[in-house]
PDB file of C-alpha atoms in Angstrom:
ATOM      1  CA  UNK A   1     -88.163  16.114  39.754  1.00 57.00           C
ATOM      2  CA  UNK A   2     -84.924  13.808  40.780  1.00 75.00           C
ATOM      3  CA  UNK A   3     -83.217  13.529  37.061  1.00 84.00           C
ATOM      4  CA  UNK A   4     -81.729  10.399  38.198  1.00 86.00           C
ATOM      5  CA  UNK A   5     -85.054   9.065  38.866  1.00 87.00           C
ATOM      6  CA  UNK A   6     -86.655  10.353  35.394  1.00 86.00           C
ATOM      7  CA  UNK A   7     -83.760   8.841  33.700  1.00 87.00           C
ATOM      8  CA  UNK A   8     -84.147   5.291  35.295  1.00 88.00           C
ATOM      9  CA  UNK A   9     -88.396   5.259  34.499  1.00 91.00           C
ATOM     10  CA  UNK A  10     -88.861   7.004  31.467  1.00 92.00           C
ATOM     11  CA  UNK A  11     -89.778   5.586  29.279  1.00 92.00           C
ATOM     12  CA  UNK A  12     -91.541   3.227  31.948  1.00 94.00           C
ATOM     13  CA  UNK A  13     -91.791  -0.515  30.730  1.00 92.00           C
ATOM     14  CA  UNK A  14     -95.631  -1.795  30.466  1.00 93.00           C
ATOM     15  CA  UNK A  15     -95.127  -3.269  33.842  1.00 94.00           C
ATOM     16  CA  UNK A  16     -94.701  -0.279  35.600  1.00 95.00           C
ATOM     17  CA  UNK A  17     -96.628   2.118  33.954  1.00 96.00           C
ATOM     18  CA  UNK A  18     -99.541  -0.072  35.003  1.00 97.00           C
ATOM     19  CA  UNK A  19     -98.465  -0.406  37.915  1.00 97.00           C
ATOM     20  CA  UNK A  20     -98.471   3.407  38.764  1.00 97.00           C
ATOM     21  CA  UNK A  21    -101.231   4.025  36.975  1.00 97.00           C
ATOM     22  CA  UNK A  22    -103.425   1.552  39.352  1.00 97.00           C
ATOM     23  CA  UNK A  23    -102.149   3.314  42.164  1.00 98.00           C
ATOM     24  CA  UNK A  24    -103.331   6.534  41.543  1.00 97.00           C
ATOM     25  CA  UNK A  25    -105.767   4.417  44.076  1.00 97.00           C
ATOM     26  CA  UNK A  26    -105.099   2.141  46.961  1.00 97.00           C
ATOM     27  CA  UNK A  27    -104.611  -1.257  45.765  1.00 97.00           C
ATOM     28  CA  UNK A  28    -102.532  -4.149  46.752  1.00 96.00           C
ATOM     29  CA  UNK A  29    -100.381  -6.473  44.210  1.00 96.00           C
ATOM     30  CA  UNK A  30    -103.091  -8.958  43.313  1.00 96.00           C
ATOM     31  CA  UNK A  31    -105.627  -5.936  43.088  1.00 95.00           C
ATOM     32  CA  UNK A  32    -103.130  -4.450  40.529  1.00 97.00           C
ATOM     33  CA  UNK A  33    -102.972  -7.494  38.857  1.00 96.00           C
ATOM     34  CA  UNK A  34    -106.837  -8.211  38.259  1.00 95.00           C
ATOM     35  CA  UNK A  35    -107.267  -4.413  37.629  1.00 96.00           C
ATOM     36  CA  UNK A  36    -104.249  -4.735  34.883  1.00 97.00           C
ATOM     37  CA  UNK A  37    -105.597  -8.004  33.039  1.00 94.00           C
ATOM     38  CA  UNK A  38    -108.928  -6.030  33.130  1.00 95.00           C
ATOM     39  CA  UNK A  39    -108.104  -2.984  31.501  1.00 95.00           C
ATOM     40  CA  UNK A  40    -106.581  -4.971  28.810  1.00 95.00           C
ATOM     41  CA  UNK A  41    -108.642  -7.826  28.735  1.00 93.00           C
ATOM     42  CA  UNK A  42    -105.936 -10.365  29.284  1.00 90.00           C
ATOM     43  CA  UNK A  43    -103.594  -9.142  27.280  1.00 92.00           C
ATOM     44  CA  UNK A  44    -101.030  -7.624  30.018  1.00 93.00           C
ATOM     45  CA  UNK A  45    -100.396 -10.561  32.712  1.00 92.00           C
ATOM     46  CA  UNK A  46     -97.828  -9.215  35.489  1.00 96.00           C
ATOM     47  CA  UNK A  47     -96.701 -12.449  37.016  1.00 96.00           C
ATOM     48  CA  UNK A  48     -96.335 -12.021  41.385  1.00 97.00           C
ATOM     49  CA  UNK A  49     -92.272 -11.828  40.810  1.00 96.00           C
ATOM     50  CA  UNK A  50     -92.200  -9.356  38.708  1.00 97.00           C
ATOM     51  CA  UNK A  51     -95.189  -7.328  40.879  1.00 97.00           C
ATOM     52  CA  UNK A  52     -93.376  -7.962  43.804  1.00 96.00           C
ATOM     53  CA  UNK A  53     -89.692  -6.509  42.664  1.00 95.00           C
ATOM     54  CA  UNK A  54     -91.481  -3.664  41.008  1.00 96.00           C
ATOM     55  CA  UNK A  55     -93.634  -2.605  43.833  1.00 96.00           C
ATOM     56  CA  UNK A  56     -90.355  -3.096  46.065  1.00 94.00           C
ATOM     57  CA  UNK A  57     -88.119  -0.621  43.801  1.00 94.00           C
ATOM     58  CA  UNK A  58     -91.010   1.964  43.469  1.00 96.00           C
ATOM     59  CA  UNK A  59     -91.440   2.307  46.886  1.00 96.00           C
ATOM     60  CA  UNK A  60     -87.726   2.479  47.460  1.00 94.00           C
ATOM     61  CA  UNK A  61     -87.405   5.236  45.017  1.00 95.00           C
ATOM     62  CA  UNK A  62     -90.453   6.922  46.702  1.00 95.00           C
ATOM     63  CA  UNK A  63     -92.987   6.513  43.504  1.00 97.00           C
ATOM     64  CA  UNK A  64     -95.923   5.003  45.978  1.00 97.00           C
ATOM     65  CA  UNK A  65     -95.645   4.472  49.508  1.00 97.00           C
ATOM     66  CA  UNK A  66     -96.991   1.364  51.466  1.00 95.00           C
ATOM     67  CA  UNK A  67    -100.621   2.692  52.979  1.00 96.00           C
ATOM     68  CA  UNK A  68    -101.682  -0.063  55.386  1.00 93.00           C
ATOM     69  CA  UNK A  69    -101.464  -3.853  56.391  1.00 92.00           C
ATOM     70  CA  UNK A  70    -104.438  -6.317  55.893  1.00 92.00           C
ATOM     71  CA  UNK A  71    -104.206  -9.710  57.383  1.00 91.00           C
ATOM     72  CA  UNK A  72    -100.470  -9.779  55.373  1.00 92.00           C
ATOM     73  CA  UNK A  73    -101.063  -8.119  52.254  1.00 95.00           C
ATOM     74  CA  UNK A  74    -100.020  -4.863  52.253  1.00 95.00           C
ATOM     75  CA  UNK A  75    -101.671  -1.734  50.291  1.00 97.00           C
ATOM     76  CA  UNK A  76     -99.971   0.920  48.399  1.00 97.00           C
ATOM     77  CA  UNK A  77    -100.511   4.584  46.799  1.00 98.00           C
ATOM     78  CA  UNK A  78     -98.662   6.611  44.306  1.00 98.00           C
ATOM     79  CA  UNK A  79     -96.442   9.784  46.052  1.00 97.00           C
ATOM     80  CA  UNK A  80     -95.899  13.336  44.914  1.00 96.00           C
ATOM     81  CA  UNK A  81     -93.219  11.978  43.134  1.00 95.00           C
ATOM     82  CA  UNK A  82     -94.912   8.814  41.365  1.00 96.00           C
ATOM     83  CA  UNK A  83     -97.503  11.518  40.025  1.00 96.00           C
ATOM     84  CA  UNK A  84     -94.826  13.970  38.587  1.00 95.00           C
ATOM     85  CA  UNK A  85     -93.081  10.733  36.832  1.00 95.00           C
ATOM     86  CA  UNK A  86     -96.644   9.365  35.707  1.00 96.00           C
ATOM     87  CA  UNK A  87     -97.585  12.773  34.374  1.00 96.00           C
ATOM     88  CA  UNK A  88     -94.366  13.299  32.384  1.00 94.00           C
ATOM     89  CA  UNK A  89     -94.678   9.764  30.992  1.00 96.00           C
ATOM     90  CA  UNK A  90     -98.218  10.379  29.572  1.00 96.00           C
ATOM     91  CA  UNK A  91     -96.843  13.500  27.994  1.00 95.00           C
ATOM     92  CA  UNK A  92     -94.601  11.368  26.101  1.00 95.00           C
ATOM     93  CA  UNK A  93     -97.016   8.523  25.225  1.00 95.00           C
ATOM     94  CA  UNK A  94     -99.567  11.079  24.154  1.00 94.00           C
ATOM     95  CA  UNK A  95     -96.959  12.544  22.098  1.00 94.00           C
ATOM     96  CA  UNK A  96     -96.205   9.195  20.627  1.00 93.00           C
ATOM     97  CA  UNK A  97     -99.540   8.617  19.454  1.00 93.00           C
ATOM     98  CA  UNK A  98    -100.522  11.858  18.235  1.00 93.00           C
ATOM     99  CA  UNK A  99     -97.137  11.591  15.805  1.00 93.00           C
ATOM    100  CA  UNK A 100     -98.480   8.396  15.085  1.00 93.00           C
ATOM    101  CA  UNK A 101    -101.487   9.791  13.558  1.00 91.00           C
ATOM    102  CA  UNK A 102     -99.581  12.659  11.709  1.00 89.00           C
ATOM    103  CA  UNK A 103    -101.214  15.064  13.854  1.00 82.00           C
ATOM    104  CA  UNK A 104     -99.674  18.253  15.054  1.00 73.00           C
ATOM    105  CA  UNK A 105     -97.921  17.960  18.438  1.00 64.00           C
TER     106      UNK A 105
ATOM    107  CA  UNK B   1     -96.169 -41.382  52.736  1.00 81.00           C
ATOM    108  CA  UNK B   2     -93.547 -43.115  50.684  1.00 91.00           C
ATOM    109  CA  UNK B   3     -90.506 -41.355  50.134  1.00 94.00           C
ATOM    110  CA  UNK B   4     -87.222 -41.098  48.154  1.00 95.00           C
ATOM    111  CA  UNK B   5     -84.274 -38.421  48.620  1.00 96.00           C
ATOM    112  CA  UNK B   6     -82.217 -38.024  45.498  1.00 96.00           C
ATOM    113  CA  UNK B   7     -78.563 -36.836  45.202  1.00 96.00           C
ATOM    114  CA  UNK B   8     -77.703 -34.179  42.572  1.00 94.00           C
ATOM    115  CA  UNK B   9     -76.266 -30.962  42.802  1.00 91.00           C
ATOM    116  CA  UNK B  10     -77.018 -27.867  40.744  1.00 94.00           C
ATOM    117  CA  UNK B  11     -74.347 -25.135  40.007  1.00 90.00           C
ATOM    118  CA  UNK B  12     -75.274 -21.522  40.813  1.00 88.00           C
ATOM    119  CA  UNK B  13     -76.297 -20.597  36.834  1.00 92.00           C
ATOM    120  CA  UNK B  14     -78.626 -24.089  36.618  1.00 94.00           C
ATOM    121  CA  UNK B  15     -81.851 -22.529  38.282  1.00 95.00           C
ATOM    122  CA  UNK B  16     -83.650 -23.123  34.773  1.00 95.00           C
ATOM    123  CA  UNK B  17     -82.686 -26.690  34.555  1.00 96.00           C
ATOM    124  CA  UNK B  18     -83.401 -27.027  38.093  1.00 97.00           C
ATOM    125  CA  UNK B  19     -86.950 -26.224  37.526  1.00 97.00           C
ATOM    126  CA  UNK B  20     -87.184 -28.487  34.693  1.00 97.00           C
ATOM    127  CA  UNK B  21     -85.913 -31.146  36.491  1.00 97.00           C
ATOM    128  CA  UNK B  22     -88.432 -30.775  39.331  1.00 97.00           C
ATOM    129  CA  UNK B  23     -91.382 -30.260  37.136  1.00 97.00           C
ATOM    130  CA  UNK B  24     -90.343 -34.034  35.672  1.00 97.00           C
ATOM    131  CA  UNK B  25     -90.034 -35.406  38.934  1.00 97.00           C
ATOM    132  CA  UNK B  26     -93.626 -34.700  39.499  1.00 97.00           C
ATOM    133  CA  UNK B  27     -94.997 -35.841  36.239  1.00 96.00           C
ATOM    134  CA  UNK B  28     -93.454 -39.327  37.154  1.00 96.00           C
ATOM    135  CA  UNK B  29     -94.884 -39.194  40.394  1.00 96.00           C
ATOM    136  CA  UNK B  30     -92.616 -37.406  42.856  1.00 97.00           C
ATOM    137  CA  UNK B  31     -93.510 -34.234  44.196  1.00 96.00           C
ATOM    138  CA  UNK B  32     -90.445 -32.275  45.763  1.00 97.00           C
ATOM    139  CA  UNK B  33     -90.587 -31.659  49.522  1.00 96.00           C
ATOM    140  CA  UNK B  34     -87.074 -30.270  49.961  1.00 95.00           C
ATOM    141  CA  UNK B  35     -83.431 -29.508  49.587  1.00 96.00           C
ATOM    142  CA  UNK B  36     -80.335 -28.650  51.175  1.00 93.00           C
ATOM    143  CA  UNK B  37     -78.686 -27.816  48.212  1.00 89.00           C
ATOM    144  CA  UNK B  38     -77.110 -31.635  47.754  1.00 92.00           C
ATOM    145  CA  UNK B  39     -80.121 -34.121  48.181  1.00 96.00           C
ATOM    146  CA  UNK B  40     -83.197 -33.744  47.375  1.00 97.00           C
ATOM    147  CA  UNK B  41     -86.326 -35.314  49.198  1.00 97.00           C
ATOM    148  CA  UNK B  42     -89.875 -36.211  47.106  1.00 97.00           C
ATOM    149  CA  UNK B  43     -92.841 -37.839  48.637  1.00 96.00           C
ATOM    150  CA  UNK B  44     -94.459 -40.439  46.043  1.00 96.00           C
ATOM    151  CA  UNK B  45     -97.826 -38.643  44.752  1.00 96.00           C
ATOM    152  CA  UNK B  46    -100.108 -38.908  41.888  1.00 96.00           C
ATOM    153  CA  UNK B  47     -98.309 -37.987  38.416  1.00 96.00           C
ATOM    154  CA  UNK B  48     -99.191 -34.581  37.621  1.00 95.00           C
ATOM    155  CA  UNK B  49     -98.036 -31.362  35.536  1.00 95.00           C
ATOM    156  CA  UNK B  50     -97.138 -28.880  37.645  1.00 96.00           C
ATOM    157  CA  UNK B  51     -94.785 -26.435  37.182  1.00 97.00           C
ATOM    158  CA  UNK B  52     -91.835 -24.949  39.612  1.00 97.00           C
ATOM    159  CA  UNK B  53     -90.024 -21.419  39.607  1.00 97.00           C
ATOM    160  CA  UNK B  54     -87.425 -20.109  42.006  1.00 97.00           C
ATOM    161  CA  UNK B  55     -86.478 -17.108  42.701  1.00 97.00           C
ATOM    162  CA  UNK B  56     -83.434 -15.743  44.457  1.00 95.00           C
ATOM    163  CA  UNK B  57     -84.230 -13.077  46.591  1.00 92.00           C
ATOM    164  CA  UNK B  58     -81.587 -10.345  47.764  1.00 87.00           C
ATOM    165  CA  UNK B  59     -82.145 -11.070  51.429  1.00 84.00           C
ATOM    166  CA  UNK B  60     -83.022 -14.308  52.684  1.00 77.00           C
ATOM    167  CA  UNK B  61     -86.000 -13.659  54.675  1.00 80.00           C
ATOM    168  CA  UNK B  62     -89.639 -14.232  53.301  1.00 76.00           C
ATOM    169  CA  UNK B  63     -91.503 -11.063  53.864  1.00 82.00           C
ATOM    170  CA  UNK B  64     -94.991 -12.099  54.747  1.00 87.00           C
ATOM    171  CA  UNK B  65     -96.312 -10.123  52.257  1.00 91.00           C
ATOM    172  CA  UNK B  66     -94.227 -11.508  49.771  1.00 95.00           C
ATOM    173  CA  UNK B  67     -95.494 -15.056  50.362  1.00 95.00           C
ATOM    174  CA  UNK B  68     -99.104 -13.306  50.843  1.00 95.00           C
ATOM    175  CA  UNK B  69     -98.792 -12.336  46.875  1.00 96.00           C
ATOM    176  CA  UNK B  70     -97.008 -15.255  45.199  1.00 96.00           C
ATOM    177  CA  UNK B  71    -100.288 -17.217  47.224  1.00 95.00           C
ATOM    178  CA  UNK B  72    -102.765 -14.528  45.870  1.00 95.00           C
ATOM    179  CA  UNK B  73    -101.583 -15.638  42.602  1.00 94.00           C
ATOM    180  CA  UNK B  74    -102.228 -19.632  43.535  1.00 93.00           C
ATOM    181  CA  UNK B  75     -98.127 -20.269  43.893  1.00 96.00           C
ATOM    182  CA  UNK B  76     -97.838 -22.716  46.786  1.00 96.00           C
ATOM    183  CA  UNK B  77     -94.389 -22.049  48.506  1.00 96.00           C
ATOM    184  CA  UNK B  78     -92.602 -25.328  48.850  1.00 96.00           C
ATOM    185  CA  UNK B  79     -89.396 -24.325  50.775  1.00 94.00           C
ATOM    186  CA  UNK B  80     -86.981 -21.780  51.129  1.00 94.00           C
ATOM    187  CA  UNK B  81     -83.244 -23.172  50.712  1.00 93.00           C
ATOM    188  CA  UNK B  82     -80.029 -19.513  51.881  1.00 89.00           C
ATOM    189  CA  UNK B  83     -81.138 -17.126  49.153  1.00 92.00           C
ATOM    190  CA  UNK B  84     -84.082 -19.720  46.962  1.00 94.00           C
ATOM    191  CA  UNK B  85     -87.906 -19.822  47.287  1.00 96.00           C
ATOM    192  CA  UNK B  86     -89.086 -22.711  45.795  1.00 97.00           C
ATOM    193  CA  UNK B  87     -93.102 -22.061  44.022  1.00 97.00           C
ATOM    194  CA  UNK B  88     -95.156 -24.746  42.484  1.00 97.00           C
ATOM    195  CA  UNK B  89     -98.200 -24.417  40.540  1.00 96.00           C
ATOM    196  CA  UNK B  90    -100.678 -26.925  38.802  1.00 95.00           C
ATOM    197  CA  UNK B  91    -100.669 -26.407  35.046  1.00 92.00           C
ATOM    198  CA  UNK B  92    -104.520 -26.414  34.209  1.00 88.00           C
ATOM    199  CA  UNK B  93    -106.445 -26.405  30.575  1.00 69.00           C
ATOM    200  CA  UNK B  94    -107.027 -22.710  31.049  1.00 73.00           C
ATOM    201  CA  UNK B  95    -104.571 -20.188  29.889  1.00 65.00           C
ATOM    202  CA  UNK B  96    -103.024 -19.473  33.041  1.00 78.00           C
ATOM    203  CA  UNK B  97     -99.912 -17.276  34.734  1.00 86.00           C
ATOM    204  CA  UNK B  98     -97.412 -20.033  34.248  1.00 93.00           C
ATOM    205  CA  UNK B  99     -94.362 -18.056  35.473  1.00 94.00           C
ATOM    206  CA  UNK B 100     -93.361 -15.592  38.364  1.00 96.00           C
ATOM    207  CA  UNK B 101     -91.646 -13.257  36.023  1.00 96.00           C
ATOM    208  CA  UNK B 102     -93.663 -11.560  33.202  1.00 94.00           C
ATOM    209  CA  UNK B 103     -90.969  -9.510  31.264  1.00 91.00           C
ATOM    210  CA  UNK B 104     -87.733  -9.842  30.404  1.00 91.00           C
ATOM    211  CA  UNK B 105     -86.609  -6.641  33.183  1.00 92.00           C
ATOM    212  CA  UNK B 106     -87.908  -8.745  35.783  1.00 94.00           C
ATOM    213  CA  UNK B 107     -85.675 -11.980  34.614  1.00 95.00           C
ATOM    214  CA  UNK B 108     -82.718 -10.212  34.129  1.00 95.00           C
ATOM    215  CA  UNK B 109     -83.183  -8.265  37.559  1.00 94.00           C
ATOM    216  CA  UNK B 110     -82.895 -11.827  39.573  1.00 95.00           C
ATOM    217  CA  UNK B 111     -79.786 -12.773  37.429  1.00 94.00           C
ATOM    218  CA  UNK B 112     -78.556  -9.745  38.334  1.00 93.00           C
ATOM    219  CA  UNK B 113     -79.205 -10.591  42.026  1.00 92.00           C
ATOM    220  CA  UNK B 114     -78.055 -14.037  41.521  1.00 92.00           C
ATOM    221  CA  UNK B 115     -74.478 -12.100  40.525  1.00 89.00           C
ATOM    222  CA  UNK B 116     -74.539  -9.969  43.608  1.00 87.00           C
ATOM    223  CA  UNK B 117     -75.739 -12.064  45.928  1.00 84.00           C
ATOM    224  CA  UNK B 118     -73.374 -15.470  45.673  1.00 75.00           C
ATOM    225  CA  UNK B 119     -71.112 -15.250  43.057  1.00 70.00           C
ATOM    226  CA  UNK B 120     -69.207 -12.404  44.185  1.00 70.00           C
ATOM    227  CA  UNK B 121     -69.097 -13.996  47.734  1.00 74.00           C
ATOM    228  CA  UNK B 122     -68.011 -17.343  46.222  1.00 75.00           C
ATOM    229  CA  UNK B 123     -65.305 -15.973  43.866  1.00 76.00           C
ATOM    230  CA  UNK B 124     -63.833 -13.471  46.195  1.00 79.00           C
ATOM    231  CA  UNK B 125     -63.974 -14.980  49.501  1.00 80.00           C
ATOM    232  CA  UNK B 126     -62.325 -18.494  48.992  1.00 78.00           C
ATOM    233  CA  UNK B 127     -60.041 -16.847  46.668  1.00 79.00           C
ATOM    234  CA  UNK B 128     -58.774 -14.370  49.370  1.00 85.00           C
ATOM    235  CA  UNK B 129     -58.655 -17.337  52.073  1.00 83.00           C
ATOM    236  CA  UNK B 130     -56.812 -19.789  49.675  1.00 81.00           C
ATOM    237  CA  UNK B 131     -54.923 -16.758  48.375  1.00 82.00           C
ATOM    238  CA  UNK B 132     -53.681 -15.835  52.023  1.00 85.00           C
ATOM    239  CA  UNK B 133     -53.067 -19.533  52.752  1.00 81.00           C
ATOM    240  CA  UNK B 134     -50.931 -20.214  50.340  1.00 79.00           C
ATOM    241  CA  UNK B 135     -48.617 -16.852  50.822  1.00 80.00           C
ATOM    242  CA  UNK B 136     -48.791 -17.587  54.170  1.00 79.00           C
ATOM    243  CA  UNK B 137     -47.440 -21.529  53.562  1.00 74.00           C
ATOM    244  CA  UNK B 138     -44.595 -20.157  51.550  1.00 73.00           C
ATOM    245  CA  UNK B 139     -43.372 -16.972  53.765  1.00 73.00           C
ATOM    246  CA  UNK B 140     -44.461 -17.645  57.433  1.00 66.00           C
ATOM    247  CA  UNK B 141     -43.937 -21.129  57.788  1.00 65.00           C
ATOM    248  CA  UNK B 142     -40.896 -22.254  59.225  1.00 64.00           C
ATOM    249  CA  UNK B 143     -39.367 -24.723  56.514  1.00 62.00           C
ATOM    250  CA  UNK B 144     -37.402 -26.344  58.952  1.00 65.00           C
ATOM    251  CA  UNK B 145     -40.911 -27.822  60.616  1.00 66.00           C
ATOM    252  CA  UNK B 146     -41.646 -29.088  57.577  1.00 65.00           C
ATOM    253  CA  UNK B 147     -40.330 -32.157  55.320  1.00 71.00           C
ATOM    254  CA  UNK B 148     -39.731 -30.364  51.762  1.00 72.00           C
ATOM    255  CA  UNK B 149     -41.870 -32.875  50.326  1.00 77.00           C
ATOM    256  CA  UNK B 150     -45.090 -32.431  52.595  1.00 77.00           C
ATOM    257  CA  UNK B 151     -44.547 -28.837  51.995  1.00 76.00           C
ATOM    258  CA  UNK B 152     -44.335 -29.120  48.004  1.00 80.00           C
ATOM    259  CA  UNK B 153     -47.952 -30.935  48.072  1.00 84.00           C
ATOM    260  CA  UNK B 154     -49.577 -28.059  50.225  1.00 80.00           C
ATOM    261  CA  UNK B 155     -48.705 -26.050  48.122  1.00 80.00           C
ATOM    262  CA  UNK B 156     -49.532 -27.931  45.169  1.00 87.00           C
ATOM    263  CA  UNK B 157     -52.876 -28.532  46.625  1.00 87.00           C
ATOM    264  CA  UNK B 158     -53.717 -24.835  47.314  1.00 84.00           C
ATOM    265  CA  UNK B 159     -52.685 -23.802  43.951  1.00 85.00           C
ATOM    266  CA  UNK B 160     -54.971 -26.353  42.881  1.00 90.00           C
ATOM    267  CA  UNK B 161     -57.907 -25.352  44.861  1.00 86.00           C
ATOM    268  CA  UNK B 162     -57.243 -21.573  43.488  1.00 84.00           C
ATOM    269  CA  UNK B 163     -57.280 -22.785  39.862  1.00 88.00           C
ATOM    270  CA  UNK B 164     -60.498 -24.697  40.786  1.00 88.00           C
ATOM    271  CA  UNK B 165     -62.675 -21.903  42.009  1.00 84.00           C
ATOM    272  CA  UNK B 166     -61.398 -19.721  39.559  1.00 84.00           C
ATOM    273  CA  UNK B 167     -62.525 -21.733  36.957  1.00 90.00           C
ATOM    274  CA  UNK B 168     -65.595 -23.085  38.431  1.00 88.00           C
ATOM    275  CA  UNK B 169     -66.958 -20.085  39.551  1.00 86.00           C
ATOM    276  CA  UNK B 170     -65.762 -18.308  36.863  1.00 87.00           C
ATOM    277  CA  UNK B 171     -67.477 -20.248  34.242  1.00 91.00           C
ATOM    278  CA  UNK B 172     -70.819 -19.701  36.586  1.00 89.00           C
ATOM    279  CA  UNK B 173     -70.557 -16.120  36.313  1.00 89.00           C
ATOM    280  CA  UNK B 174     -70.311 -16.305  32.729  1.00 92.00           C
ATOM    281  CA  UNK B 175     -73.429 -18.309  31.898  1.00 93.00           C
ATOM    282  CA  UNK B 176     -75.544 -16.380  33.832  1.00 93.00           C
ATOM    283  CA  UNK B 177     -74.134 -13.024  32.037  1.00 92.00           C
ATOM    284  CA  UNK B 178     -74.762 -15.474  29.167  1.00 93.00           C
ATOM    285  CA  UNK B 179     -78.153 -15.738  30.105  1.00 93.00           C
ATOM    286  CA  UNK B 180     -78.895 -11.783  31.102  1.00 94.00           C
ATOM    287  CA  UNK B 181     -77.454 -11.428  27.397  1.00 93.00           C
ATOM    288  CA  UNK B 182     -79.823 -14.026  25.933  1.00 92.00           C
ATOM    289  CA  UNK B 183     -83.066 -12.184  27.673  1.00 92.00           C
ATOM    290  CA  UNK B 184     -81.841  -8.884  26.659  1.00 90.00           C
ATOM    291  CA  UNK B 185     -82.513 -10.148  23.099  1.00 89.00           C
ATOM    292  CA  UNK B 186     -85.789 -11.699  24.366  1.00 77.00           C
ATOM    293  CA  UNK B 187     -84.613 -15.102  23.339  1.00 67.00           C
ATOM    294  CA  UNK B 188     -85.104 -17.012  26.618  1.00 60.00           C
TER     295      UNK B 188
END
């Protein structure tokens, strides 16, 4: 995996590990957003600013790439890439809360 | 439609106040139409609360799909003035998305664009011009062609105009570090 890239997402920010995580299927920003307030029942809110810049600098860095156009909304999926950073950063949450538990890691 | 253009002018680090200042306008009545960066032009409408964001995008073009999200999320897009999109929302009883950035990252990352996109290009460029005008006053023109006097007061005035945008834009730059340093400690 591109160290630079590890070192500028890990540990991801709420924002975009949600982000990510969504895409593991094809979604556009509002999608993400719904799916987000959903799976946290309101707690996380990503505002359409801050989806938009994030979904424009994960692409960029190759984490998802754009899938298709609908009237003007436009779909994305997580890459290769976005998997190998997702993956690493649930090793490290997982970590987290098994030490947080006093359990053996 | 009745309508009334205000004067005011907003520096480069005043996008918070800006907003502010909108969202009164259209509690008294005045809902913002648009700007060219010195007036300001409201039609008369009924007093509500609604509230305004900008952002400052990197390039000045709206993306259709960026528009396309900001109205997924109910923003209506009021105008588009160089590098600013101007977004209004109703405020409602419910507890709703009030704001188009939801974490502190995204805030600082459009001061940071703020910083890259103008204030470099307003520091450095009329600093170089007034810079090269003023060298080129005191070496290439021919002192003969001009009275001493006449030539004492260009000068004066260029030097002026140097210390001006240094300072101005100077002070700019600093509040909106100011500001990137106030969100880093999640105060704003």
């Amino acid at each position: 995996m591109n160290h630079k890239l590890r070192k500028i997402y890990i540990p991801m920010t709420e924002t975009g590990f949600y982000i990510l995580f969504c895409l593991q299927n094809e979604m556009h920003g509002y999608n993400i957003m719904q799916r987000v307030k959903e799976m946290t029942t309101g707690e996380v809110v990503i505002s359409a600013g801050t989806m938009y810049g994030s979904l424009a600098k994960m692409e960029k860095d190759g984490l998802i790439r754009s899938t298709k156009e609908e009237g003007k909304r436009k779909f994305y999926i997580i890459t290769e890439l976005g998997r190998d950073i997702l993956r690493t950063e649930l090793r490290r949450i997982e970590r987290l809360y098994r030490n947080s538990k006093g359990e053996k890691w | 439609m009745e309508r009334q253009t205000v004067k005011t002018t907003f520096y480069l680090s005043e996008f918070y106040e800006e907003e502010k200042w909108l969202e009164c306008q259209h509690k008294s009545g005045w809902k913002f139409i648009k700007t060219d960066g010195k007036t300001y032009e409201f039609e008369k409408c009924p007093k509500e609360d609604w509230v305004y964001q900008l952002d400052f995008k990197a390039s000045d073009v709206a993306e259709k799909d960026y528009l396309q999200i900001f109205e997924d999320y109910g923003w209506e897009f009021v105008q588009r003035h160089r590098h600013w999109f101007y977004f209004r929302k109703k405020r409602t009883d419910d507890d709703g998305d009030y704001s188009i950035f939801s974490d502190a990252e995204s805030k600082i990352e459009m001061c940071r664009r703020v910083i890259r996109g103008r204030l470099f290009r307003n520091i450095l460029l009329p600093l170089v011009l007034l810079t090269v005008a003023y060298f080129g006053a005191s070496v290439f023109v021919d002192s003969r062609l001009w009275k001493p006097w006449l030539r004492s007061v260009a000068m004066f005035g260029l030097s002026i105009g140097i210390t001006y945008v240094m300072v101005h834009y100077g002070n700019q730059y600093k509040r909106v570090k100011k500001k990137i340093g106030r969100l880093k400690r999640h105060l704003e």
